[in-house]
Short mmCIF file of C-alpha atoms and ligand atoms in Angstrom, two decimals:
data_model
loop_
_atom_site.label_atom_id
_atom_site.label_comp_id
_atom_site.label_asym_id
_atom_site.label_seq_id
_atom_site.Cartn_x
_atom_site.Cartn_y
_atom_site.Cartn_z
CA UNK A 41 -112.65 -19.97 -91.62
CA UNK A 42 -114.10 -18.94 -88.26
CA UNK A 43 -112.51 -15.95 -86.58
CA UNK A 44 -112.93 -13.78 -83.53
CA UNK A 45 -111.60 -10.25 -83.72
CA UNK A 46 -111.24 -8.66 -80.30
CA UNK A 47 -110.97 -4.90 -80.37
CA UNK A 48 -109.31 -3.56 -77.21
CA UNK A 49 -110.27 0.10 -77.10
CA UNK A 50 -113.54 -0.87 -78.78
CA UNK A 51 -115.21 2.50 -78.15
CA UNK A 52 -112.11 4.59 -78.86
CA UNK A 53 -111.43 6.94 -81.75
CA UNK A 54 -109.40 4.52 -83.81
CA UNK A 55 -112.06 1.81 -83.47
CA UNK A 56 -114.96 3.86 -84.77
CA UNK A 57 -113.11 6.21 -87.11
CA UNK A 58 -110.96 3.67 -88.95
CA UNK A 59 -111.44 0.06 -87.89
CA UNK A 60 -115.23 -0.33 -87.91
CA UNK A 61 -115.61 1.48 -91.25
CA UNK A 62 -112.85 -0.74 -92.69
CA UNK A 63 -114.45 -3.90 -91.31
CA UNK A 64 -117.79 -2.78 -92.68
CA UNK A 65 -116.28 -2.19 -96.14
CA UNK A 66 -114.75 -5.68 -96.05
CA UNK A 67 -118.16 -7.02 -95.08
CA UNK A 68 -119.85 -5.04 -97.85
CA UNK A 69 -117.31 -6.26 -100.42
CA UNK A 70 -117.96 -9.83 -99.27
CA UNK A 71 -114.29 -10.29 -98.37
CA UNK A 72 -114.71 -10.79 -94.64
CA UNK A 73 -114.61 -14.56 -94.10
CA UNK A 74 -118.03 -15.79 -92.99
CA UNK A 75 -118.50 -17.02 -89.45
CA UNK A 76 -116.72 -14.18 -87.70
CA UNK A 77 -117.36 -12.17 -84.57
CA UNK A 78 -116.10 -8.67 -83.84
CA UNK A 79 -115.87 -8.20 -80.10
CA UNK A 80 -115.49 -4.67 -78.77
CA UNK A 81 -113.77 -4.46 -75.39
CA UNK A 82 -113.84 -1.36 -73.22
CA UNK A 83 -114.70 -0.13 -69.73
CA UNK A 84 -118.00 1.41 -70.85
CA UNK A 85 -121.21 -0.01 -69.48
CA UNK A 86 -122.61 -1.41 -72.73
CA UNK A 87 -124.44 -4.53 -73.85
CA UNK A 88 -124.13 -6.11 -77.31
CA UNK A 89 -127.15 -4.10 -78.42
CA UNK A 90 -126.09 -0.77 -76.99
CA UNK A 91 -122.60 -1.29 -78.49
CA UNK A 92 -124.23 -1.85 -81.89
CA UNK A 93 -126.22 1.36 -81.41
CA UNK A 94 -123.04 3.21 -80.39
CA UNK A 95 -121.20 2.08 -83.53
CA UNK A 96 -124.23 2.80 -85.75
CA UNK A 97 -124.39 6.39 -84.49
CA UNK A 98 -120.69 6.87 -85.18
CA UNK A 99 -121.14 5.88 -88.82
CA UNK A 100 -122.86 9.25 -89.29
CA UNK A 101 -119.40 10.82 -89.15
CA UNK A 102 -118.00 8.57 -91.86
CA UNK A 103 -117.95 9.81 -95.47
CA UNK A 104 -121.28 9.23 -97.18
CA UNK A 105 -120.24 6.55 -99.66
CA UNK A 106 -118.88 4.44 -96.83
CA UNK A 107 -121.97 4.63 -94.59
CA UNK A 108 -124.11 1.50 -94.35
CA UNK A 109 -127.71 1.48 -95.41
CA UNK A 110 -130.18 0.45 -92.68
CA UNK A 111 -130.47 -3.18 -93.75
CA UNK A 112 -126.73 -3.46 -94.42
CA UNK A 113 -125.98 -2.29 -90.92
CA UNK A 114 -128.46 -4.74 -89.46
CA UNK A 115 -126.59 -7.62 -91.11
CA UNK A 116 -123.17 -6.23 -90.12
CA UNK A 117 -124.36 -5.59 -86.55
CA UNK A 118 -125.05 -9.29 -86.09
CA UNK A 119 -121.24 -9.75 -86.01
CA UNK A 120 -120.76 -7.17 -83.23
CA UNK A 121 -120.48 -8.10 -79.56
CA UNK A 122 -119.26 -6.32 -76.49
CA UNK A 123 -117.34 -7.35 -73.38
CA UNK A 124 -117.09 -4.85 -70.59
CA UNK A 125 -113.67 -5.00 -69.00
CA UNK A 126 -110.86 -2.94 -67.58
CA UNK A 127 -107.80 -4.08 -69.52
CA UNK A 128 -105.56 -3.27 -66.56
CA UNK A 129 -107.41 -5.80 -64.33
CA UNK A 130 -106.21 -9.39 -64.62
CA UNK A 131 -109.54 -10.70 -63.31
CA UNK A 132 -111.48 -9.11 -66.16
CA UNK A 133 -109.75 -11.28 -68.78
CA UNK A 134 -111.51 -14.39 -67.46
CA UNK A 135 -114.81 -13.25 -68.97
CA UNK A 136 -113.19 -12.67 -72.34
CA UNK A 137 -111.39 -16.03 -72.13
CA UNK A 138 -114.65 -17.79 -71.36
CA UNK A 139 -116.34 -16.18 -74.35
CA UNK A 140 -113.49 -17.04 -76.73
CA UNK A 141 -112.93 -20.58 -75.47
CA UNK A 142 -116.62 -21.44 -75.74
CA UNK A 143 -116.36 -20.93 -79.48
CA UNK A 144 -112.74 -21.90 -80.12
CA UNK A 145 -112.46 -20.05 -83.45
CA UNK A 146 -109.70 -21.05 -85.88
CA UNK A 147 -108.24 -17.53 -85.73
CA UNK A 148 -108.34 -15.08 -82.86
CA UNK A 149 -107.17 -11.57 -83.60
CA UNK A 150 -106.45 -9.27 -80.66
CA UNK A 151 -106.34 -5.71 -81.96
CA UNK A 152 -104.74 -3.50 -79.32
CA UNK A 153 -106.18 -0.09 -80.16
CA UNK A 154 -105.73 1.30 -76.64
CA UNK A 155 -103.50 4.06 -75.34
CA UNK A 156 -99.91 3.02 -76.20
CA UNK A 157 -98.99 2.84 -72.51
CA UNK A 158 -101.23 -0.24 -72.16
CA UNK A 159 -99.74 -2.36 -74.97
CA UNK A 160 -97.39 -4.42 -72.82
CA UNK A 161 -99.82 -5.07 -70.01
CA UNK A 162 -102.55 -6.13 -72.47
CA UNK A 163 -100.10 -8.60 -74.09
CA UNK A 164 -99.05 -9.96 -70.68
CA UNK A 165 -102.64 -10.36 -69.54
CA UNK A 166 -103.61 -12.09 -72.78
CA UNK A 167 -100.89 -14.64 -72.04
CA UNK A 168 -101.75 -14.94 -68.34
CA UNK A 169 -105.35 -15.75 -69.30
CA UNK A 170 -104.07 -18.48 -71.63
CA UNK A 171 -105.22 -16.59 -74.73
CA UNK A 172 -101.87 -16.65 -76.56
CA UNK A 173 -102.30 -20.03 -78.27
CA UNK A 174 -101.09 -20.65 -81.83
CA UNK A 175 -104.39 -19.43 -83.31
CA UNK A 176 -103.88 -15.97 -81.73
CA UNK A 177 -102.58 -12.94 -83.64
CA UNK A 178 -101.95 -9.63 -81.95
CA UNK A 179 -102.13 -6.33 -83.81
CA UNK A 180 -100.20 -3.40 -82.39
CA UNK A 181 -100.85 0.14 -83.55
CA UNK A 182 -98.23 2.83 -83.70
CA UNK A 183 -96.70 4.56 -81.82
CA UNK A 184 -94.78 1.59 -80.47
CA UNK A 185 -92.68 3.45 -77.95
CA UNK A 186 -91.34 6.99 -78.01
CA UNK A 187 -87.67 6.12 -78.47
CA UNK A 188 -85.42 3.10 -79.04
CA UNK A 189 -85.36 1.95 -75.40
CA UNK A 190 -89.13 2.08 -74.93
CA UNK A 191 -89.66 0.36 -78.29
CA UNK A 192 -87.24 -2.41 -77.31
CA UNK A 193 -88.97 -2.82 -73.95
CA UNK A 194 -92.35 -3.31 -75.68
CA UNK A 195 -90.88 -5.74 -78.20
CA UNK A 196 -89.18 -7.75 -75.45
CA UNK A 197 -92.39 -8.14 -73.47
CA UNK A 198 -94.29 -9.10 -76.60
CA UNK A 199 -91.57 -11.63 -77.52
CA UNK A 200 -91.86 -13.31 -74.12
CA UNK A 201 -95.51 -14.18 -74.72
CA UNK A 202 -95.90 -14.43 -78.51
CA UNK A 203 -93.77 -15.54 -81.42
CA UNK A 204 -92.81 -12.94 -84.04
CA UNK A 205 -95.16 -14.46 -86.60
CA UNK A 206 -98.09 -13.81 -84.26
CA UNK A 207 -97.36 -10.08 -84.07
CA UNK A 208 -98.76 -7.67 -86.65
CA UNK A 209 -97.26 -4.19 -86.22
CA UNK A 210 -99.34 -1.82 -88.30
CA UNK A 211 -97.98 0.97 -90.42
CA UNK A 212 -101.09 1.89 -92.35
CA UNK A 213 -99.05 3.46 -95.16
CA UNK A 214 -98.04 -0.05 -96.23
CA UNK A 215 -101.72 -0.87 -96.70
CA UNK A 216 -102.35 2.00 -99.12
CA UNK A 217 -103.00 0.82 -102.70
CA UNK A 218 -100.55 3.46 -103.92
CA UNK A 219 -97.77 2.00 -101.79
CA UNK A 220 -98.49 -1.50 -103.02
CA UNK A 221 -98.28 -0.14 -106.53
CA UNK A 222 -94.84 1.16 -105.70
CA UNK A 223 -93.76 -2.44 -105.04
CA UNK A 224 -95.54 -3.46 -108.26
CA UNK A 225 -93.74 -0.74 -110.21
CA UNK A 226 -90.34 -1.80 -108.97
CA UNK A 227 -90.64 -5.57 -108.81
CA UNK A 228 -93.36 -6.36 -111.35
CA UNK A 229 -91.82 -4.41 -114.22
CA UNK A 230 -88.36 -4.77 -115.73
CA UNK A 231 -88.31 -1.25 -117.16
CA UNK A 232 -87.09 0.77 -114.20
CA UNK A 233 -84.69 -1.59 -112.45
CA UNK A 234 -81.65 -0.85 -114.68
CA UNK A 235 -82.17 2.88 -114.08
CA UNK A 236 -82.81 2.57 -110.35
CA UNK A 237 -79.35 3.48 -109.08
CA UNK A 238 -76.85 6.22 -108.40
CA UNK A 239 -75.55 6.32 -111.98
CA UNK A 240 -78.94 7.58 -113.25
CA UNK A 241 -80.68 9.20 -110.30
CA UNK A 242 -79.73 12.63 -109.02
CA UNK A 243 -81.99 12.79 -105.96
CA UNK A 244 -85.18 11.41 -104.48
CA UNK A 245 -87.81 13.40 -102.62
CA UNK A 246 -90.41 11.92 -100.29
CA UNK A 247 -93.11 14.39 -99.28
CA UNK A 248 -96.02 13.65 -96.97
CA UNK A 249 -97.82 16.96 -96.61
CA UNK A 250 -101.06 17.44 -94.70
CA UNK A 251 -103.20 20.56 -94.73
CA UNK A 252 -104.95 19.51 -91.52
CA UNK A 253 -103.63 20.67 -88.16
CA UNK A 254 -103.54 18.51 -85.03
CA UNK A 255 -107.36 18.42 -84.86
CA UNK A 256 -108.48 16.99 -81.51
CA UNK A 257 -105.18 15.26 -80.85
CA UNK A 258 -103.26 18.28 -79.51
CA UNK A 259 -102.34 16.66 -76.18
CA UNK A 260 -101.12 13.44 -77.83
CA UNK A 261 -99.32 15.25 -80.62
CA UNK A 262 -97.56 17.64 -78.28
CA UNK A 263 -95.71 14.66 -76.75
CA UNK A 264 -95.05 13.11 -80.12
CA UNK A 265 -94.18 15.58 -82.89
CA UNK A 266 -93.71 15.00 -86.61
CA UNK A 267 -90.48 13.00 -86.37
CA UNK A 268 -92.03 10.28 -84.20
CA UNK A 269 -95.50 10.53 -85.74
CA UNK A 270 -94.55 10.38 -89.43
CA UNK A 271 -90.82 10.04 -90.14
CA UNK A 272 -89.81 7.11 -87.89
CA UNK A 273 -92.53 4.98 -89.46
CA UNK A 274 -94.41 6.08 -92.59
CA UNK A 275 -91.66 8.09 -94.31
CA UNK A 276 -88.92 5.56 -93.56
CA UNK A 277 -91.11 2.72 -94.81
CA UNK A 278 -91.52 4.63 -98.08
CA UNK A 279 -87.78 5.19 -98.23
CA UNK A 280 -87.28 1.43 -97.78
CA UNK A 281 -89.75 0.62 -100.55
CA UNK A 282 -87.81 2.92 -102.91
CA UNK A 283 -84.33 1.97 -101.77
CA UNK A 284 -84.51 -1.79 -101.13
CA UNK A 285 -82.99 -4.48 -103.31
CA UNK A 286 -85.42 -6.77 -105.15
CA UNK A 287 -86.46 -9.44 -102.64
CA UNK A 288 -86.00 -13.11 -103.61
CA UNK A 289 -89.76 -13.68 -103.39
CA UNK A 290 -92.87 -11.90 -102.14
CA UNK A 291 -92.93 -13.58 -98.73
CA UNK A 292 -93.00 -11.45 -95.64
CA UNK A 293 -89.49 -12.15 -94.40
CA UNK A 294 -87.87 -11.80 -97.82
CA UNK A 295 -89.39 -8.30 -98.08
CA UNK A 296 -88.65 -7.37 -94.50
CA UNK A 297 -85.03 -8.55 -94.73
CA UNK A 298 -84.44 -6.17 -97.63
CA UNK A 299 -86.13 -3.25 -95.89
CA UNK A 300 -84.02 -3.90 -92.81
CA UNK A 301 -80.82 -3.73 -94.89
CA UNK A 302 -81.81 -0.26 -96.11
CA UNK A 303 -82.42 0.95 -92.57
CA UNK A 304 -79.07 -0.46 -91.46
CA UNK A 305 -77.35 1.28 -94.36
CA UNK A 306 -78.69 4.75 -93.53
CA UNK A 307 -75.73 7.02 -92.99
CA UNK A 308 -75.35 7.75 -89.27
CA UNK A 309 -75.73 11.33 -88.10
CA UNK A 310 -72.78 13.51 -87.17
CA UNK A 311 -72.81 16.80 -85.27
CA UNK A 312 -72.43 18.55 -88.62
CA UNK A 313 -75.16 16.69 -90.52
CA UNK A 314 -77.57 17.16 -87.61
CA UNK A 315 -77.11 20.90 -88.08
CA UNK A 316 -77.10 21.01 -91.87
CA UNK A 317 -79.42 18.20 -92.90
CA UNK A 318 -82.34 18.48 -90.48
CA UNK A 319 -84.92 21.28 -90.35
CA UNK A 320 -87.69 21.33 -87.80
CA UNK A 321 -90.59 23.73 -87.94
CA UNK A 322 -93.81 24.63 -86.17
CA UNK A 323 -96.83 26.26 -87.78
CA UNK A 324 -98.01 29.68 -86.81
CA UNK A 325 -101.39 31.19 -87.69
CA UNK A 326 -102.16 31.36 -91.39
CA UNK A 327 -104.82 30.34 -93.84
CA UNK A 328 -105.78 27.12 -95.56
CA UNK A 329 -107.79 27.53 -98.75
CA UNK A 330 -108.70 31.05 -97.74
CA UNK A 331 -109.85 30.12 -94.22
CA UNK A 332 -107.89 31.58 -91.30
CA UNK A 333 -106.50 28.94 -88.96
CA UNK A 334 -104.74 29.29 -85.59
CA UNK A 335 -101.10 28.57 -84.91
CA UNK A 336 -99.99 25.31 -83.28
CA UNK A 337 -99.52 26.89 -79.87
CA UNK A 338 -103.14 28.05 -79.89
CA UNK A 339 -104.48 24.53 -80.52
CA UNK A 340 -106.37 22.78 -77.69
CA UNK A 341 -104.18 20.48 -75.60
CA UNK A 342 -100.89 22.07 -76.72
CA UNK A 343 -98.60 23.46 -74.01
CA UNK A 344 -97.90 27.21 -74.13
CA UNK A 345 -94.46 27.79 -75.68
CA UNK A 346 -94.41 24.20 -76.90
CA UNK A 347 -91.22 23.21 -78.74
CA UNK A 348 -92.87 20.31 -80.53
CA UNK A 349 -92.18 20.15 -84.25
CA UNK A 350 -95.08 20.00 -86.69
CA UNK A 351 -92.71 19.90 -89.68
CA UNK A 352 -89.51 18.05 -90.44
CA UNK A 353 -87.32 18.08 -93.55
CA UNK A 354 -84.17 16.03 -93.67
CA UNK A 355 -81.56 14.65 -96.00
CA UNK A 356 -80.75 10.99 -95.70
CA UNK A 357 -78.30 8.81 -97.58
CA UNK A 358 -78.25 5.05 -98.06
CA UNK A 359 -74.62 4.05 -97.86
CA UNK A 360 -74.38 1.10 -100.25
CA UNK A 361 -73.27 0.42 -103.83
CA UNK A 362 -76.63 1.24 -105.35
CA UNK A 363 -77.22 4.55 -103.63
CA UNK A 364 -73.94 6.03 -102.31
CA UNK A 365 -74.05 9.81 -102.69
CA UNK A 366 -77.72 10.07 -103.76
CA UNK A 367 -79.64 12.36 -101.41
CA UNK A 368 -83.02 11.13 -100.20
CA UNK A 369 -84.92 14.17 -98.98
CA UNK A 370 -87.82 13.53 -96.61
CA UNK A 371 -90.35 16.20 -95.76
CA UNK A 372 -93.56 16.01 -93.76
CA UNK A 373 -95.71 18.45 -91.87
CA UNK A 374 -99.11 19.56 -90.69
CA UNK A 375 -100.90 22.67 -91.98
CA UNK A 376 -98.91 22.72 -95.20
CA UNK A 377 -100.17 24.14 -98.47
CA UNK A 378 -102.00 20.97 -99.55
CA UNK A 379 -102.72 17.37 -98.69
CA UNK A 380 -100.19 15.82 -100.96
CA UNK A 381 -98.07 12.71 -100.54
CA UNK A 382 -95.69 11.91 -103.37
CA UNK A 383 -92.30 10.49 -104.16
CA UNK A 384 -90.28 12.24 -106.82
CA UNK A 385 -87.36 10.53 -108.53
CA UNK A 386 -85.23 13.09 -110.36
CA UNK A 387 -83.03 11.50 -112.99
CA UNK A 388 -79.69 12.90 -114.06
CA UNK A 389 -79.55 15.15 -117.13
CA UNK A 390 -78.36 13.73 -120.45
CA UNK A 391 -74.56 13.42 -120.43
CA UNK A 392 -74.21 15.52 -123.60
CA UNK A 393 -76.76 18.02 -124.89
CA UNK A 394 -77.43 18.23 -128.60
CA UNK A 395 -80.83 19.93 -128.29
CA UNK A 396 -81.92 23.04 -126.53
CA UNK A 397 -83.90 22.30 -123.35
CA UNK A 398 -85.45 24.58 -120.72
CA UNK A 399 -83.08 25.20 -117.82
CA UNK A 400 -83.28 22.53 -115.14
CA UNK A 401 -85.61 20.24 -117.12
CA UNK A 402 -84.82 16.58 -116.41
CA UNK A 403 -86.65 13.29 -116.59
CA UNK A 404 -88.68 12.81 -113.48
CA UNK A 405 -90.84 9.99 -112.21
CA UNK A 406 -93.52 11.14 -109.79
CA UNK A 407 -95.28 8.53 -107.71
CA UNK A 408 -98.44 10.17 -106.42
CA UNK A 409 -99.63 8.51 -103.22
CA UNK A 410 -102.53 10.78 -102.22
CA UNK A 411 -104.93 12.40 -102.76
CA UNK A 412 -104.11 11.36 -106.36
CA UNK A 413 -102.96 7.80 -106.81
CA UNK A 414 -100.89 7.40 -109.93
CA UNK A 415 -97.68 7.90 -111.82
CA UNK A 416 -96.31 10.74 -113.91
CA UNK A 417 -93.32 10.32 -116.16
CA UNK A 418 -91.85 13.67 -117.16
CA UNK A 419 -90.07 13.64 -120.50
CA UNK A 420 -88.76 16.16 -123.01
CA UNK A 421 -90.22 16.33 -126.51
CA UNK A 422 -90.32 18.48 -129.59
CA UNK A 423 -93.70 20.06 -130.06
CA UNK A 424 -93.28 21.22 -133.65
CA UNK A 425 -93.72 24.93 -132.91
CA UNK A 426 -92.63 26.65 -136.17
CA UNK A 427 -92.02 30.06 -134.62
CA UNK A 428 -89.72 28.54 -132.04
CA UNK A 429 -87.88 26.56 -134.72
CA UNK A 430 -87.05 29.73 -136.62
CA UNK A 431 -85.93 31.54 -133.45
CA UNK A 432 -83.63 28.71 -132.40
CA UNK A 433 -81.68 28.76 -135.67
CA UNK A 434 -82.03 25.09 -136.47
CA UNK A 435 -81.33 23.75 -132.98
CA UNK A 436 -84.25 21.61 -131.92
CA UNK A 437 -86.10 23.07 -128.94
CA UNK A 438 -87.45 20.55 -126.47
CA UNK A 439 -90.31 21.19 -124.08
CA UNK A 440 -91.40 19.25 -120.97
CA UNK A 441 -94.31 16.82 -121.46
CA UNK A 442 -95.65 14.11 -119.23
CA UNK A 443 -97.23 10.70 -119.34
CA UNK A 444 -99.92 10.52 -116.73
CA UNK A 445 -101.36 7.34 -115.26
CA UNK A 446 -104.27 7.79 -112.87
CA UNK A 447 -104.91 4.57 -110.94
CA UNK A 448 -108.25 5.83 -109.61
CA UNK A 449 -109.50 6.32 -113.16
CA UNK A 450 -107.96 3.08 -114.37
CA UNK A 451 -109.05 0.83 -111.50
CA UNK A 452 -111.84 2.88 -109.89
CA UNK A 453 -111.54 4.91 -106.70
CA UNK A 454 -113.52 2.30 -104.73
CA UNK A 455 -110.45 0.15 -104.20
CA UNK A 456 -109.68 -1.64 -100.95
CA UNK A 457 -108.57 0.96 -98.39
CA UNK A 458 -105.49 0.67 -96.17
CA UNK A 459 -107.15 -0.53 -92.96
CA UNK A 460 -109.48 -2.87 -94.85
CA UNK A 461 -106.51 -4.48 -96.63
CA UNK A 462 -104.51 -4.78 -93.41
CA UNK A 463 -107.36 -6.19 -91.32
CA UNK A 464 -108.04 -8.85 -93.95
CA UNK A 465 -104.34 -9.67 -94.03
CA UNK A 466 -104.29 -10.17 -90.26
CA UNK A 467 -107.35 -12.42 -90.37
CA UNK A 468 -105.76 -14.43 -93.17
CA UNK A 469 -102.32 -14.45 -91.53
CA UNK A 470 -100.34 -12.53 -94.20
CA UNK A 471 -97.45 -10.59 -92.67
CA UNK A 472 -96.03 -8.95 -95.83
CA UNK A 473 -97.42 -5.51 -95.08
CA UNK A 474 -96.52 -5.46 -91.39
CA UNK A 475 -93.35 -4.25 -89.76
CA UNK A 476 -90.97 -6.65 -88.02
CA UNK A 477 -89.50 -5.69 -84.64
CA UNK A 478 -85.93 -5.40 -85.95
CA UNK A 479 -87.03 -2.98 -88.68
CA UNK A 480 -88.84 -0.87 -86.16
CA UNK A 481 -85.89 -0.80 -83.78
CA UNK A 482 -83.48 0.12 -86.56
CA UNK A 483 -85.72 3.04 -87.55
CA UNK A 484 -85.78 4.26 -83.95
CA UNK A 485 -81.98 3.88 -83.73
CA UNK A 486 -81.58 6.14 -86.75
CA UNK A 487 -83.95 8.92 -85.61
CA UNK A 488 -82.79 8.93 -82.01
CA UNK A 489 -79.74 11.23 -82.48
CA UNK A 490 -82.14 13.81 -83.95
CA UNK A 491 -84.38 13.59 -80.89
CA UNK A 492 -81.33 13.92 -78.61
CA UNK A 493 -80.08 16.89 -80.56
CA UNK A 494 -83.43 18.66 -80.27
CA UNK A 495 -83.62 17.92 -76.55
CA UNK A 496 -80.47 19.99 -76.08
CA UNK A 497 -81.24 22.60 -78.73
CA UNK A 498 -81.13 26.22 -77.70
CA UNK A 499 -83.21 27.42 -80.64
CA UNK A 500 -86.94 26.63 -81.01
CA UNK A 501 -88.45 25.04 -84.15
CA UNK A 502 -88.58 27.45 -87.08
CA UNK A 503 -92.00 29.04 -87.51
CA UNK A 504 -93.89 28.74 -90.79
CA UNK A 505 -97.26 30.21 -91.64
CA UNK A 506 -100.06 27.64 -91.93
CA UNK A 507 -100.84 27.09 -95.60
CA UNK A 508 -97.24 27.30 -96.85
CA UNK A 509 -94.67 24.60 -97.66
CA UNK A 510 -92.85 24.96 -94.35
CA UNK A 511 -89.90 27.05 -93.19
CA UNK A 512 -87.63 28.51 -95.87
CA UNK A 513 -84.72 26.65 -94.25
CA UNK A 514 -86.09 23.48 -95.88
CA UNK A 515 -85.60 25.04 -99.31
CA UNK A 516 -82.19 26.35 -98.31
CA UNK A 517 -81.16 22.83 -97.21
CA UNK A 518 -81.92 21.28 -100.58
CA UNK A 519 -80.60 24.30 -102.50
CA UNK A 520 -77.16 23.75 -100.95
CA UNK A 521 -76.97 20.53 -102.97
CA UNK A 522 -78.02 22.40 -106.12
CA UNK A 523 -81.59 20.98 -106.10
CA UNK A 524 -85.06 22.23 -105.26
CA UNK A 525 -88.32 20.70 -104.02
CA UNK A 526 -90.45 19.48 -106.88
CA UNK A 527 -93.11 22.20 -106.52
CA UNK A 528 -90.38 24.84 -106.74
CA UNK A 529 -88.81 23.77 -110.02
C1 BG6 B 120 -101.02 8.86 -88.65
C2 BG6 B 120 -100.54 10.04 -87.87
O1 BG6 B 120 -100.17 7.76 -88.45
O2 BG6 B 120 -101.03 9.19 -90.04
C3 BG6 B 120 -101.41 11.26 -88.15
O3 BG6 B 120 -100.56 9.73 -86.49
C4 BG6 B 120 -101.49 11.52 -89.63
O4 BG6 B 120 -100.90 12.41 -87.48
C5 BG6 B 120 -101.89 10.26 -90.36
O5 BG6 B 120 -102.45 12.53 -89.84
C6 BG6 B 120 -101.81 10.47 -91.86
O6 BG6 B 120 -102.41 9.38 -92.50
P1 BG6 B 120 -103.07 9.54 -93.94
O7 BG6 B 120 -103.45 8.14 -94.30
O8 BG6 B 120 -104.23 10.47 -93.75
O9 BG6 B 120 -102.01 10.12 -94.79
#
């Protein structure tokens, strides 16, 4: 299958940090369909050859195992081309159109990796240049808007020039092998489904913790914050994957319909829940693995006295028969104690205790997303300790034990990465792992009252020292329900 992949923002950070390495891995794994071209588009004054040299130099910043050897790069580089253009100038699209039409590939992917403010005009210009034919697919990166209205405006423009099945909205969390395994766990195994409901589950915790700060993205992040950057998209997609009903098949719309129902069922915010069930924080100076790091307000590009949140914890509820009353706690932040993304399902205790168990010990399923990719099933068992048996006067003492499944060990850590998976899916036209416009709008609709509340807030985000698990108010929030975060108990 011949394809042309046009990379708007071809010299930008996303292109060389994530997309080129992912395309190279696909090439190395032999999964990139033969007969393709990758066409970088940017304003820079580059030729095909100097673009290849630019990309080659950037590979030095990629982790060692993913860097091409000299001869590998030479073969990969043959796919790379460059078109110099200003994406805001209608006239500049003619050159691109000429190049694409001369070849007339079966699939043309337009990856819009530009500043978000340019998404709509790029889509309009693609159409004006006659490049929105049925073979065209457009990939849009997040953030798609900064609130519901701006997201709807982008989606409306896109809808005027492309049909929904031509639009691939990326949420790279859906491309992670660990997240696909979550779907496999739920819908490829019969074991958990009967337990997966309010009768058996006490609470669910979704944590996406990063130990990194805002790095070089201070200016962008300061206008975005953790709620828009992580909760509206990645965390809510994880919540959907946990909370959705089994889809009727594995086709894109069957999956997306079920995710949409979860988003629609999220309990709306009230003045009271906005106060009690949302905690926002901002990191102050601290230390990460023994190295002192500055506070958020000292980061480059961040406004003095910035009120932007670098941490959010919240309590959500899915108001339907399966989940009514079960708290879903979401927590994400920068400069936390560790890089650790996991989903913890805490089951209810046994209805009647006949053995002696450590206080608070319950069955727990931990879905580790990163850096570990695997499953832990926490159980209670009798270890046969004779001294304990005599102390407990005949009552059997149970101790926590766990079954541990490490997908990296089982399948190898060289599995297909998120961007590689998603780019191949776009080229092959599979929409399963992409977000539909109605899902995205529903997610914005749900987070918007929080944004409004913060806009009028008189108190700043709660400070937390870099290297900790966030403000203590996040622990207080969950403790009010009688629970604790999984690293606390
Ligand atoms: C991005 C956010 O979407 O996800 C970043 O914009 C964040 O702020 C990143 O660091 C986290 O992705 P991952 O794959 O490293 O967990």
